[in-house]
Amino acid sequence: MTERISNDAGAHRGSGFRERVERAIRMTERLNALPYDDRAAIRQAWSELTGQPEDETFNLIPPVYSDHGVNIRLGRNVFINQGCRLDDIGGIEIGDEVMMGPGVRLISSGHPLEPALRRKGITAAPIRIERNVWIGAGAMVLQGVTIGEDSVIGAGAIVTRDIPRAVLAVGVPARVVRSID
C-alpha cells in the first residue's frame, strides 16, 4: 500500500524531513570516505546512519547512498556492493543472506502521478527483500515491492511489482522467466 506524504505549507520543516535528509547525506559522505579495509569502521558508520547495530556478518563496499538511513533494517550476513542507493523514506527491510550487486537502487518513495500534486508531496511504501535474495548489478526495486525468498533479480531489471519466492526475474519491467529449484 502506498502512503502519500504531504509537503504542503512547509510540512517537512516541522516534521524534520529536511534535517533527516541532510543528516543522511553527511553520514554517507563520512562512511564513503572510509578505507575499504576498515570493516569495523564501515559497520560502525552504517550503524550510526541507520540507528541499528550491525554484526560482523554485515559487509558493505562503499560508496553507498541513502536519503534518510533510519528506515533501513538488515538481517544477518547481508552484502551490499559498491554504488548502491537505498532511498528509505517508505522503509526498506532486507532479510538474512541477501546479496546486492554494484549499483543496485532500492527506491521506496516517489511523487504522485497527478500533475497538480507532484510538487506538493511524495508517495512512499516499504520495500521488503526476503531471505537469500540476490539482486544483480544495476537493478532497481521500486516502492511497495516484496521480493520472495531465494529469488534472483537479473542485472539491470526494474522491479515494479512483487516477485514470488524462488524465481528468476529479469527485464524492464521485471518479469519472472523461470523457477529456481
mmCIF file of C-alpha atoms in Angstrom:
data_model
loop_
_atom_site.group_PDB
_atom_site.id
_atom_site.type_symbol
_atom_site.label_atom_id
_atom_site.label_comp_id
_atom_site.label_asym_id
_atom_site.label_seq_id
_atom_site.Cartn_x
_atom_site.Cartn_y
_atom_site.Cartn_z
ATOM 1 C CA MET A 1 0.000 0.000 0.000
ATOM 2 C CA THR A 2 1.379 3.392 -0.990
ATOM 3 C CA GLU A 3 1.234 6.166 1.564
ATOM 4 C CA ARG A 4 1.003 9.787 0.476
ATOM 5 C CA ILE A 5 3.161 12.198 2.458
ATOM 6 C CA SER A 6 2.189 15.849 2.139
ATOM 7 C CA ASN A 7 4.628 18.654 1.511
ATOM 8 C CA ASP A 8 2.065 21.474 1.726
ATOM 9 C CA ALA A 9 2.827 24.674 3.625
ATOM 10 C CA GLY A 10 6.250 23.619 4.836
ATOM 11 C CA ALA A 11 5.066 20.390 6.452
ATOM 12 C CA HIS A 12 8.517 18.856 6.029
ATOM 13 C CA ARG A 13 10.175 21.642 8.008
ATOM 14 C CA GLY A 14 8.105 20.818 11.057
ATOM 15 C CA SER A 15 8.492 17.056 10.684
ATOM 16 C CA GLY A 16 12.284 17.107 10.485
ATOM 17 C CA PHE A 17 12.262 15.735 6.935
ATOM 18 C CA ARG A 18 14.922 18.100 5.628
ATOM 19 C CA GLU A 19 17.093 17.580 8.702
ATOM 20 C CA ARG A 20 16.956 13.774 8.249
ATOM 21 C CA VAL A 21 17.973 14.104 4.594
ATOM 22 C CA GLU A 22 20.860 16.456 5.437
ATOM 23 C CA ARG A 23 21.977 14.126 8.247
ATOM 24 C CA ALA A 24 21.942 11.103 5.909
ATOM 25 C CA ILE A 25 23.977 12.990 3.302
ATOM 26 C CA ARG A 26 26.590 13.990 5.888
ATOM 27 C CA MET A 27 26.777 10.486 7.351
ATOM 28 C CA THR A 28 27.095 8.732 3.989
ATOM 29 C CA GLU A 29 29.811 11.195 2.949
ATOM 30 C CA ARG A 30 31.799 10.189 6.048
ATOM 31 C CA LEU A 31 31.098 6.487 5.531
ATOM 32 C CA ASN A 32 32.148 6.712 1.871
ATOM 33 C CA ALA A 33 35.485 8.262 2.854
ATOM 34 C CA LEU A 34 36.441 5.245 4.980
ATOM 35 C CA PRO A 35 39.026 2.820 3.572
ATOM 36 C CA TYR A 36 37.609 -0.482 2.347
ATOM 37 C CA ASP A 37 39.916 -2.432 4.674
ATOM 38 C CA ASP A 38 38.467 -0.791 7.788
ATOM 39 C CA ARG A 39 35.450 -3.113 8.018
ATOM 40 C CA ALA A 40 34.769 -2.262 11.668
ATOM 41 C CA ALA A 41 34.638 1.481 10.955
ATOM 42 C CA ILE A 42 32.314 0.897 7.988
ATOM 43 C CA ARG A 43 29.951 -1.203 10.137
ATOM 44 C CA GLN A 44 30.067 1.445 12.876
ATOM 45 C CA ALA A 45 29.298 4.275 10.426
ATOM 46 C CA TRP A 46 26.433 2.216 8.965
ATOM 47 C CA SER A 47 25.069 1.607 12.474
ATOM 48 C CA GLU A 48 25.136 5.342 13.158
ATOM 49 C CA LEU A 49 23.336 6.061 9.871
ATOM 50 C CA THR A 50 20.577 3.504 10.487
ATOM 51 C CA GLY A 51 20.395 3.723 14.263
ATOM 52 C CA GLN A 52 20.653 -0.080 14.363
ATOM 53 C CA PRO A 53 23.596 -2.216 15.482
ATOM 54 C CA GLU A 54 25.128 -4.338 12.727
ATOM 55 C CA ASP A 55 27.022 -7.509 13.484
ATOM 56 C CA GLU A 56 30.251 -8.756 11.952
ATOM 57 C CA THR A 57 28.421 -10.655 9.188
ATOM 58 C CA PHE A 58 27.390 -7.375 7.506
ATOM 59 C CA ASN A 59 29.564 -6.465 4.521
ATOM 60 C CA LEU A 60 29.356 -3.158 2.677
ATOM 61 C CA ILE A 61 31.663 -1.861 -0.038
ATOM 62 C CA PRO A 62 31.360 1.944 -0.191
ATOM 63 C CA PRO A 63 30.200 4.172 -1.664
ATOM 64 C CA VAL A 64 26.583 3.868 -0.590
ATOM 65 C CA TYR A 65 23.847 6.491 -0.561
ATOM 66 C CA SER A 66 20.638 6.951 1.430
ATOM 67 C CA ASP A 67 18.086 9.731 1.838
ATOM 68 C CA HIS A 68 17.194 9.016 5.482
ATOM 69 C CA GLY A 69 19.030 5.924 6.720
ATOM 70 C CA VAL A 70 16.837 5.482 9.778
ATOM 71 C CA ASN A 71 14.208 3.411 7.936
ATOM 72 C CA ILE A 72 16.551 0.583 6.879
ATOM 73 C CA ARG A 73 16.550 -2.796 8.653
ATOM 74 C CA LEU A 74 19.055 -5.526 7.784
ATOM 75 C CA GLY A 75 19.180 -9.203 8.603
ATOM 76 C CA ARG A 76 22.361 -11.237 9.144
ATOM 77 C CA ASN A 77 25.038 -11.852 6.533
ATOM 78 C CA VAL A 78 23.892 -9.098 4.157
ATOM 79 C CA PHE A 79 26.269 -7.980 1.389
ATOM 80 C CA ILE A 80 25.849 -4.561 -0.254
ATOM 81 C CA ASN A 81 28.250 -3.923 -3.131
ATOM 82 C CA GLN A 82 29.594 -0.517 -4.144
ATOM 83 C CA GLY A 83 27.499 2.270 -5.594
ATOM 84 C CA CYS A 84 24.169 1.175 -4.121
ATOM 85 C CA ARG A 85 21.389 3.636 -3.289
ATOM 86 C CA LEU A 86 18.879 2.903 -0.534
ATOM 87 C CA ASP A 87 16.175 5.586 -0.528
ATOM 88 C CA ASP A 88 14.311 4.557 2.577
ATOM 89 C CA ILE A 89 11.580 7.152 3.211
ATOM 90 C CA GLY A 90 8.980 4.374 2.864
ATOM 91 C CA GLY A 91 11.122 1.821 4.680
ATOM 92 C CA ILE A 92 13.454 -0.929 3.498
ATOM 93 C CA GLU A 93 13.661 -4.360 5.113
ATOM 94 C CA ILE A 94 16.442 -6.666 3.914
ATOM 95 C CA GLY A 95 16.389 -10.262 5.157
ATOM 96 C CA ASP A 96 19.203 -12.633 6.072
ATOM 97 C CA GLU A 97 21.716 -13.788 3.443
ATOM 98 C CA VAL A 98 20.773 -11.096 0.870
ATOM 99 C CA MET A 99 23.347 -10.042 -1.738
ATOM 100 C CA MET A 100 23.115 -6.801 -3.711
ATOM 101 C CA GLY A 101 25.324 -6.259 -6.764
ATOM 102 C CA PRO A 102 27.001 -2.955 -7.620
ATOM 103 C CA GLY A 103 24.744 -0.039 -8.450
ATOM 104 C CA VAL A 104 21.511 -1.534 -7.086
ATOM 105 C CA ARG A 105 18.777 1.001 -6.301
ATOM 106 C CA LEU A 106 16.046 0.452 -3.702
ATOM 107 C CA ILE A 107 13.635 3.390 -4.089
ATOM 108 C CA SER A 108 10.811 3.388 -1.526
ATOM 109 C CA SER A 109 9.333 6.774 -2.457
ATOM 110 C CA GLY A 110 8.256 8.827 -5.441
ATOM 111 C CA HIS A 111 5.820 11.557 -6.415
ATOM 112 C CA PRO A 112 2.091 11.452 -7.161
ATOM 113 C CA LEU A 113 1.130 10.951 -10.805
ATOM 114 C CA GLU A 114 -1.400 13.790 -10.744
ATOM 115 C CA PRO A 115 0.273 16.925 -12.166
ATOM 116 C CA ALA A 116 -1.226 19.237 -9.541
ATOM 117 C CA LEU A 117 0.130 17.101 -6.686
ATOM 118 C CA ARG A 118 3.650 16.268 -7.910
ATOM 119 C CA ARG A 119 5.394 19.183 -6.193
ATOM 120 C CA LYS A 120 3.170 19.072 -3.118
ATOM 121 C CA GLY A 121 4.125 15.732 -1.705
ATOM 122 C CA ILE A 122 5.586 12.313 -2.101
ATOM 123 C CA THR A 123 4.318 8.760 -2.129
ATOM 124 C CA ALA A 124 6.039 6.061 -0.124
ATOM 125 C CA ALA A 125 5.669 2.351 0.536
ATOM 126 C CA PRO A 126 8.061 -0.181 2.084
ATOM 127 C CA ILE A 127 10.362 -2.457 0.124
ATOM 128 C CA ARG A 128 10.831 -5.950 1.541
ATOM 129 C CA ILE A 129 13.651 -8.209 0.368
ATOM 130 C CA GLU A 130 13.227 -11.680 1.857
ATOM 131 C CA ARG A 131 15.921 -14.199 2.852
ATOM 132 C CA ASN A 132 18.617 -15.342 0.412
ATOM 133 C CA VAL A 133 17.709 -12.974 -2.441
ATOM 134 C CA TRP A 134 20.363 -11.931 -4.951
ATOM 135 C CA ILE A 135 19.800 -8.614 -6.722
ATOM 136 C CA GLY A 136 22.040 -8.249 -9.794
ATOM 137 C CA ALA A 137 24.126 -5.239 -10.773
ATOM 138 C CA GLY A 138 22.244 -2.091 -11.681
ATOM 139 C CA ALA A 139 18.794 -3.454 -10.808
ATOM 140 C CA MET A 140 16.155 -1.127 -9.368
ATOM 141 C CA VAL A 141 13.375 -2.064 -6.940
ATOM 142 C CA LEU A 142 10.515 0.425 -6.560
ATOM 143 C CA GLN A 143 8.255 1.320 -3.654
ATOM 144 C CA GLY A 144 5.814 -1.229 -2.289
ATOM 145 C CA VAL A 145 7.604 -4.280 -3.746
ATOM 146 C CA THR A 146 8.333 -7.542 -1.940
ATOM 147 C CA ILE A 147 10.885 -9.956 -3.407
ATOM 148 C CA GLY A 148 10.299 -13.522 -2.249
ATOM 149 C CA GLU A 149 12.817 -15.765 -0.534
ATOM 150 C CA ASP A 150 15.541 -17.391 -2.678
ATOM 151 C CA SER A 151 14.725 -15.302 -5.770
ATOM 152 C CA VAL A 152 17.203 -13.679 -8.162
ATOM 153 C CA ILE A 153 16.689 -10.314 -9.841
ATOM 154 C CA GLY A 154 18.717 -10.076 -13.044
ATOM 155 C CA ALA A 155 21.175 -7.277 -13.702
ATOM 156 C CA GLY A 156 19.502 -4.107 -14.944
ATOM 157 C CA ALA A 157 15.969 -5.229 -14.097
ATOM 158 C CA ILE A 158 13.402 -2.747 -12.839
ATOM 159 C CA VAL A 159 11.087 -4.387 -10.310
ATOM 160 C CA THR A 160 7.696 -2.670 -10.217
ATOM 161 C CA ARG A 161 5.595 -5.419 -8.599
ATOM 162 C CA ASP A 162 6.017 -8.275 -6.132
ATOM 163 C CA ILE A 163 8.215 -11.203 -7.125
ATOM 164 C CA PRO A 164 7.322 -14.665 -5.741
ATOM 165 C CA ARG A 165 9.778 -16.926 -3.949
ATOM 166 C CA ALA A 166 12.455 -18.970 -5.753
ATOM 167 C CA VAL A 167 12.253 -17.442 -9.229
ATOM 168 C CA LEU A 168 14.492 -15.582 -11.667
ATOM 169 C CA ALA A 169 13.035 -12.217 -12.737
ATOM 170 C CA VAL A 170 14.622 -10.097 -15.476
ATOM 171 C CA GLY A 171 13.863 -7.177 -17.746
ATOM 172 C CA VAL A 172 12.101 -3.840 -17.744
ATOM 173 C CA PRO A 173 9.692 -4.148 -16.129
ATOM 174 C CA ALA A 174 10.962 -7.276 -14.403
ATOM 175 C CA ARG A 175 9.071 -10.446 -15.211
ATOM 176 C CA VAL A 176 9.503 -13.986 -13.978
ATOM 177 C CA VAL A 177 11.262 -16.153 -16.570
ATOM 178 C CA ARG A 178 11.719 -19.370 -14.620
ATOM 179 C CA SER A 179 11.639 -21.102 -11.253
ATOM 180 C CA ILE A 180 14.801 -21.780 -9.281
ATOM 181 C CA ASP A 181 14.972 -25.300 -7.882
#
